[in-house]
Short mmCIF file of C-alpha atoms and ligand atoms in Angstrom, two decimals:
data_model
loop_
_atom_site.label_atom_id
_atom_site.label_comp_id
_atom_site.label_asym_id
_atom_site.label_seq_id
_atom_site.Cartn_x
_atom_site.Cartn_y
_atom_site.Cartn_z
CA MET W 1 40.43 131.33 89.48
CA ASN W 2 41.79 128.00 88.24
CA LEU W 3 42.22 127.48 84.52
CA TYR W 4 41.43 124.06 83.08
CA PHE W 5 41.96 122.51 79.65
CA ALA W 6 38.72 120.83 78.57
CA PRO W 7 38.79 117.24 77.33
CA LEU W 8 38.55 116.91 73.56
CA GLU W 9 38.36 113.32 72.42
CA GLY W 10 40.93 112.52 69.73
CA ILE W 11 42.73 115.84 70.24
CA THR W 12 43.89 116.36 73.83
CA THR W 13 45.81 113.08 74.07
CA SER W 14 48.76 112.54 76.41
CA ILE W 15 51.08 113.61 73.57
CA TYR W 16 49.08 116.81 73.05
CA ARG W 17 48.89 117.60 76.78
CA THR W 18 52.57 117.06 77.58
CA THR W 19 53.71 118.98 74.49
CA HIS W 20 51.32 121.82 75.27
CA ALA W 21 52.56 122.02 78.87
CA GLU W 22 56.19 122.00 77.70
CA ILE W 23 55.81 124.75 75.10
CA PHE W 24 53.04 126.95 76.50
CA GLY W 25 53.45 126.47 80.23
CA GLY W 26 50.26 124.50 80.73
CA CYS W 27 47.32 125.28 83.00
CA ASP W 28 46.08 124.26 86.45
CA ALA W 29 44.72 120.91 85.25
CA TYR W 30 44.01 119.02 82.05
CA TYR W 31 40.86 116.89 81.91
CA ALA W 32 41.51 113.78 79.83
CA PRO W 33 38.88 112.75 77.27
CA PHE W 34 36.41 110.16 78.51
CA ILE W 35 37.28 106.53 79.07
CA THR W 36 34.32 104.18 78.68
CA PRO W 37 34.35 100.86 80.51
CA SER W 38 32.92 98.36 78.02
CA ASP W 39 29.78 96.34 78.73
CA ASN W 40 31.87 93.63 80.39
CA GLU W 41 33.45 96.43 82.48
CA LYS W 42 36.86 96.07 80.88
CA VAL W 43 38.64 99.33 80.38
CA SER W 44 40.49 99.69 77.12
CA LYS W 45 44.27 99.43 77.54
CA LYS W 46 44.67 102.36 75.15
CA GLY W 47 42.42 104.56 77.30
CA LEU W 48 44.24 103.68 80.50
CA LYS W 49 47.70 104.04 78.97
CA ASP W 50 46.83 107.58 77.90
CA VAL W 51 46.21 108.69 81.49
CA LEU W 52 49.03 106.86 83.27
CA PRO W 53 51.27 109.28 85.18
CA GLU W 54 54.40 108.14 83.28
CA ASN W 55 52.78 109.31 80.04
CA ASN W 56 51.70 112.65 81.48
CA GLU W 57 54.84 114.15 82.93
CA GLY W 58 54.55 117.83 83.85
CA VAL W 59 50.76 117.68 83.65
CA ASN W 60 48.20 117.81 86.43
CA LEU W 61 45.69 115.35 85.03
CA LYS W 62 42.06 114.56 85.85
CA VAL W 63 40.53 111.37 84.54
CA GLN W 64 37.05 111.34 83.03
CA THR W 65 34.66 108.47 82.50
CA LEU W 66 31.44 107.96 80.61
CA VAL W 67 29.22 105.53 82.52
CA ASN W 68 25.65 105.13 83.72
CA HIS W 69 25.93 102.01 85.86
CA ALA W 70 27.09 102.31 89.46
CA GLU W 71 28.83 98.95 89.34
CA SER W 72 30.85 99.85 86.24
CA PHE W 73 31.77 103.15 87.81
CA LEU W 74 32.92 101.56 91.05
CA LYS W 75 35.10 99.01 89.24
CA PHE W 76 36.60 101.78 87.14
CA ALA W 77 37.19 103.93 90.23
CA LYS W 78 39.21 101.12 91.82
CA LYS W 79 41.46 100.86 88.76
CA ILE W 80 41.95 104.61 88.60
CA LYS W 81 42.74 104.83 92.29
CA PHE W 82 45.28 102.05 91.87
CA ALA W 83 46.89 104.09 89.07
CA GLY W 84 47.41 106.92 91.57
CA PHE W 85 44.42 109.23 91.08
CA ASP W 86 42.22 110.53 93.89
CA GLU W 87 39.48 112.00 91.74
CA ILE W 88 37.24 111.03 88.80
CA ASN W 89 35.17 113.25 86.57
CA ILE W 90 31.90 111.95 85.11
CA ASN W 91 30.85 113.03 81.63
CA LEU W 92 27.21 114.20 81.52
CA GLY W 93 27.63 116.24 78.37
CA CYS W 94 28.64 114.15 75.37
CA PRO W 95 25.95 114.76 72.70
CA SER W 96 26.98 112.05 70.21
CA ALA W 97 24.08 109.86 69.06
CA THR W 98 25.85 106.56 69.81
CA VAL W 99 26.58 107.67 73.39
CA VAL W 100 23.16 109.22 74.01
CA LYS W 101 21.37 106.12 72.68
CA LYS W 102 22.98 104.14 75.51
CA GLY W 103 21.75 106.68 78.09
CA ARG W 104 25.25 108.00 78.72
CA GLY W 105 26.76 111.49 78.53
CA SER W 106 24.04 114.07 77.96
CA GLY W 107 21.69 111.11 77.37
CA PHE W 108 21.77 110.49 81.12
CA LEU W 109 20.23 113.96 81.69
CA ALA W 110 17.01 112.75 80.06
CA ASN W 111 16.56 110.31 82.98
CA PRO W 112 16.90 112.43 86.12
CA TYR W 113 15.45 109.73 88.36
CA GLU W 114 18.06 107.20 87.15
CA LEU W 115 20.80 109.81 87.41
CA ASP W 116 19.90 110.58 91.01
CA LYS W 117 19.88 106.88 91.87
CA PHE W 118 23.26 106.38 90.17
CA LEU W 119 24.78 109.29 92.11
CA ASN W 120 23.28 108.03 95.34
CA ASP W 121 24.75 104.56 94.72
CA ILE W 122 28.24 105.75 93.86
CA PHE W 123 28.45 108.33 96.65
CA SER W 124 27.43 105.77 99.25
CA GLU W 125 30.04 103.24 98.05
CA CYS W 126 32.99 105.22 96.77
CA ASP W 127 36.04 106.65 98.54
CA ILE W 128 37.34 108.67 95.61
CA LYS W 129 36.49 112.32 94.94
CA ILE W 130 33.88 112.80 92.23
CA SER W 131 33.33 115.77 89.97
CA LEU W 132 30.72 116.16 87.22
CA LYS W 133 30.87 117.85 83.83
CA THR W 134 27.32 118.55 82.72
CA ARG W 135 25.22 120.24 80.10
CA THR W 136 22.15 122.11 81.30
CA GLY W 137 19.57 119.70 79.96
CA TYR W 138 18.73 117.24 77.23
CA ASP W 139 15.96 118.98 75.25
CA SER W 140 15.75 122.29 77.06
CA SER W 141 17.39 124.25 79.84
CA ASN W 142 14.02 124.19 81.64
CA GLU W 143 15.34 120.85 82.91
CA PHE W 144 18.27 122.50 84.67
CA GLU W 145 16.48 123.42 87.90
CA GLN W 146 15.67 119.78 88.57
CA LEU W 147 19.21 118.71 87.65
CA MET W 148 20.66 121.28 90.05
CA GLN W 149 18.41 119.96 92.83
CA ILE W 150 19.93 116.53 92.23
CA TYR W 151 23.54 117.78 92.06
CA ASN W 152 23.04 119.77 95.28
CA LYS W 153 22.29 116.54 97.16
CA TYR W 154 25.87 115.28 96.72
CA PRO W 155 29.30 116.52 97.92
CA LEU W 156 30.85 116.99 94.51
CA GLU W 157 34.52 117.87 94.22
CA LEU W 158 33.54 120.24 91.40
CA LEU W 159 30.53 120.89 89.18
CA ILE W 160 31.61 121.91 85.68
CA VAL W 161 28.74 123.40 83.69
CA HIS W 162 28.73 123.80 79.91
CA PRO W 163 25.51 125.79 79.45
CA ARG W 164 24.18 124.20 76.30
CA VAL W 165 21.64 121.39 76.02
CA ARG W 166 22.16 118.15 74.14
CA VAL W 167 20.09 119.18 71.12
CA ASP W 168 22.36 122.24 70.68
CA PHE W 169 25.42 120.02 70.15
CA TYR W 170 28.02 122.84 69.78
CA LYS W 171 25.77 125.25 67.90
CA GLY W 172 24.58 128.68 69.00
CA LYS W 173 26.04 130.35 72.06
CA ALA W 174 26.72 129.01 75.52
CA ASN W 175 23.89 130.41 77.66
CA THR W 176 25.39 132.49 80.46
CA GLU W 177 21.92 133.25 81.90
CA VAL W 178 21.37 129.55 82.48
CA PHE W 179 24.85 129.28 83.99
CA ASN W 180 23.85 132.12 86.30
CA TYR W 181 21.18 129.82 87.77
CA ALA W 182 23.94 127.38 88.78
CA TYR W 183 26.01 130.28 90.09
CA GLU W 184 23.20 131.39 92.37
CA ASN W 185 22.06 127.94 93.44
CA SER W 186 24.97 125.50 93.48
CA LYS W 187 25.99 124.16 96.86
CA ASN W 188 29.11 122.74 95.22
CA LYS W 189 32.16 124.51 93.85
CA LEU W 190 31.50 125.56 90.29
CA CYS W 191 33.44 125.80 87.03
CA TYR W 192 32.27 127.62 83.88
CA ASN W 193 32.85 126.08 80.44
CA GLY W 194 31.88 127.29 76.97
CA ASP W 195 32.93 129.57 74.10
CA ILE W 196 35.99 131.24 75.63
CA TYR W 197 38.28 132.17 72.73
CA THR W 198 40.09 135.28 73.99
CA LYS W 199 41.36 136.89 77.19
CA GLU W 200 38.44 139.34 76.84
CA ASP W 201 35.92 136.45 76.77
CA TYR W 202 37.58 135.08 79.89
CA ASP W 203 37.57 138.44 81.69
CA LEU W 204 33.82 138.86 81.10
CA ILE W 205 33.10 135.45 82.62
CA ALA W 206 35.63 135.75 85.46
CA ASN W 207 34.29 139.17 86.48
CA ARG W 208 30.66 138.18 86.31
CA PHE W 209 31.10 134.81 88.03
CA SER W 210 33.99 135.74 90.30
CA ASP W 211 33.16 133.15 92.99
CA CYS W 212 33.64 130.26 90.58
CA GLU W 213 36.44 127.88 91.40
CA GLY W 214 37.57 127.68 87.80
CA VAL W 215 37.05 128.27 84.11
CA MET W 216 37.51 125.50 81.55
CA ILE W 217 38.55 126.18 77.97
CA GLY W 218 38.40 123.71 75.08
CA ARG W 219 38.23 124.79 71.44
CA GLY W 220 39.59 128.24 72.28
CA ALA W 221 42.75 126.64 73.67
CA ILE W 222 43.22 124.40 70.62
CA LYS W 223 42.86 127.50 68.44
CA ASN W 224 45.20 129.54 70.66
CA PRO W 225 47.37 127.23 72.78
CA ALA W 226 48.86 130.30 74.53
CA ILE W 227 45.44 131.40 75.86
CA PHE W 228 46.14 130.35 79.46
CA ARG W 229 49.41 132.31 79.47
CA GLU W 230 47.67 135.36 77.96
CA ILE W 231 44.92 135.20 80.57
CA ARG W 232 47.61 135.20 83.27
CA GLY W 233 49.07 138.39 81.74
CA GLY W 234 51.78 136.72 79.61
CA GLU W 235 52.82 137.13 75.99
CA PRO W 236 50.34 136.53 73.17
CA LEU W 237 50.74 133.55 70.83
CA LYS W 238 53.64 133.77 68.37
CA LYS W 239 53.87 132.06 65.00
CA ASP W 240 57.27 130.54 65.87
CA GLU W 241 55.66 128.77 68.81
CA LEU W 242 53.12 127.23 66.47
CA VAL W 243 55.97 125.92 64.30
CA THR W 244 57.77 124.44 67.33
CA PHE W 245 54.48 122.95 68.55
CA ALA W 246 53.77 121.34 65.15
CA GLU W 247 57.34 119.96 64.92
CA SER W 248 57.19 118.45 68.38
CA LEU W 249 53.70 116.96 67.92
CA SER W 250 54.69 115.56 64.55
CA LYS W 251 57.83 113.91 65.92
CA LYS W 252 56.05 112.36 68.91
CA TYR W 253 52.99 111.17 66.97
CA PHE W 254 55.19 109.67 64.26
CA GLU W 255 57.23 107.80 66.88
CA LYS W 256 54.03 106.44 68.37
CA LEU W 257 51.90 105.79 65.29
CA LYS W 258 54.74 104.86 62.91
CA SER W 259 52.65 106.17 60.03
CA GLU W 260 52.88 109.43 58.15
CA THR W 261 49.19 109.25 57.22
CA PHE W 262 47.97 108.77 60.80
CA THR W 263 50.33 111.47 62.09
CA LEU W 264 49.09 113.90 59.45
CA HIS W 265 45.53 113.08 60.40
CA LYS W 266 46.23 114.04 64.03
CA LEU W 267 47.97 117.28 63.07
CA LYS W 268 45.28 118.30 60.59
CA GLU W 269 42.57 117.78 63.22
CA ILE W 270 44.40 120.26 65.49
CA TRP W 271 45.18 122.67 62.68
CA VAL W 272 41.50 123.04 61.74
CA TYR W 273 41.27 125.04 65.00
CA VAL W 274 44.71 126.71 64.77
CA MET W 275 43.89 128.07 61.30
CA GLN W 276 41.00 130.06 62.80
CA ASN W 277 43.78 132.49 63.81
CA TYR W 278 44.36 133.06 60.08
CA PRO W 279 40.96 133.76 58.50
CA GLU W 280 42.69 135.45 55.52
CA GLU W 281 44.92 132.49 54.69
CA LYS W 282 42.40 130.38 52.81
CA LYS W 283 45.00 129.07 50.33
CA ILE W 284 47.33 127.79 53.05
CA GLN W 285 44.36 126.32 54.89
CA LYS W 286 43.27 124.39 51.80
CA ALA W 287 46.82 123.21 51.09
CA ILE W 288 47.14 121.99 54.69
CA SER W 289 43.94 119.99 54.39
CA LYS W 290 45.29 118.38 51.21
CA ALA W 291 48.86 117.74 52.41
CA THR W 292 49.92 114.09 52.04
CA LYS W 293 53.45 114.38 53.49
CA LEU W 294 54.63 115.62 56.86
CA ASN W 295 57.29 117.84 55.31
CA GLN W 296 54.60 119.47 53.14
CA PHE W 297 52.52 120.13 56.23
CA MET W 298 55.51 121.59 58.09
CA SER W 299 56.50 123.91 55.19
CA LEU W 300 52.93 125.22 55.08
CA VAL W 301 52.96 125.91 58.83
CA GLU W 302 56.31 127.71 58.44
CA SER W 303 54.88 129.79 55.59
CA LEU W 304 52.17 131.26 57.84
CA PRO W 305 52.58 134.99 58.52
CA GLU W 306 53.37 136.39 61.96
CA LEU W 307 50.31 136.77 64.16
C1 LIG J 1 36.00 117.34 69.19
C2 LIG J 1 35.46 117.47 70.59
C3 LIG J 1 35.68 116.43 71.50
C4 LIG J 1 35.18 116.53 72.82
N1 LIG J 1 35.42 115.50 73.71
C5 LIG J 1 34.97 115.61 74.99
C6 LIG J 1 35.23 114.60 75.97
O1 LIG J 1 35.91 113.60 75.73
N2 LIG J 1 34.72 114.79 77.22
C7 LIG J 1 33.99 115.91 77.56
O2 LIG J 1 33.56 116.05 78.71
N3 LIG J 1 33.74 116.87 76.66
C8 LIG J 1 34.21 116.76 75.40
N4 LIG J 1 33.98 117.77 74.52
C9 LIG J 1 33.33 119.01 75.00
C10 LIG J 1 34.38 120.02 75.48
O3 LIG J 1 35.13 119.49 76.57
C11 LIG J 1 33.73 121.35 75.92
O4 LIG J 1 32.82 121.07 76.97
C12 LIG J 1 32.98 122.03 74.81
O5 LIG J 1 33.75 122.05 73.61
C13 LIG J 1 32.61 123.48 75.20
O6 LIG J 1 33.75 124.20 75.60
P1 LIG J 1 34.59 125.14 74.59
O7 LIG J 1 33.59 126.10 73.96
O8 LIG J 1 35.59 125.85 75.46
O9 LIG J 1 35.20 124.26 73.55
C14 LIG J 1 34.45 117.68 73.20
C15 LIG J 1 34.24 118.71 72.28
C16 LIG J 1 34.73 118.62 71.00
C17 LIG J 1 34.48 119.77 70.04
#
């Protein structure tokens, strides 16, 4: 079973990915957060720079895009192929209102006819491998059967299913019964994604859906960056590793952003998840959220107890 790091916009940047791979040994592939070609089909330089191989050393990277026009996709695919990639992942899951309003991400799931036409157009034109990362519907998972019929028409490189619908956002539980429908009916290789926080969570999914090609972990890996190692039978997360991780991220972000405030912002975003390992340490958690200096932040991380 392959283990994949899910894309988390704003968090799993090239700096995060390379530092994670260096300290925790990485995983089989990292999916980069989505890149959106703008309406005039220009791709942001920042988005492209983040996925370039020279900024992702030691990382097996998959590029993701958020589009709903075949032409935009095809232009983007050319650029990505030129940068050295042979595969693109399409985001059919993002629940954010601004994305959905434009009919992208999970918003595309509300228009199955358009989605089918888009897939038909890109598969007949494109010579790059295509994988999809999808939710199981827009309003309700009753929509999933029809979506699966569409996905089964195309030779996908991988179908990654996060079994929630758009209106769930990230609330409630990922619905393994709905995933089971994909497991029994997908003609394409399948990857499970959703709510894996421990090795035990992983084992349940991997045993039940043992023919899956992979399992993707997002928030659980930000909370416990050693989760992939633990799943493979390695050592559990140690506090000292968290300190080293914070130091390295802080140094690299500061070099790039040249601002203590912006660097702190990045670290705090990550530490919201990391602090879930310390439910008792409310005082440290609060102090971290209020820290205004990097050395303050680092002293607080060092003051955390052993795990
Ligand atoms: C802050 C945040 C940012 C995310 N950004 C992306 C993204 O760029 N592309 C994507 O496909 N999914 C994105 N997701 C969804 C995750 O990749 C993943 O599908 C979801 O969190 C469920 O998996 P998990 O329970 O293992 O976290 C994001 C989720 C969060 C919480």
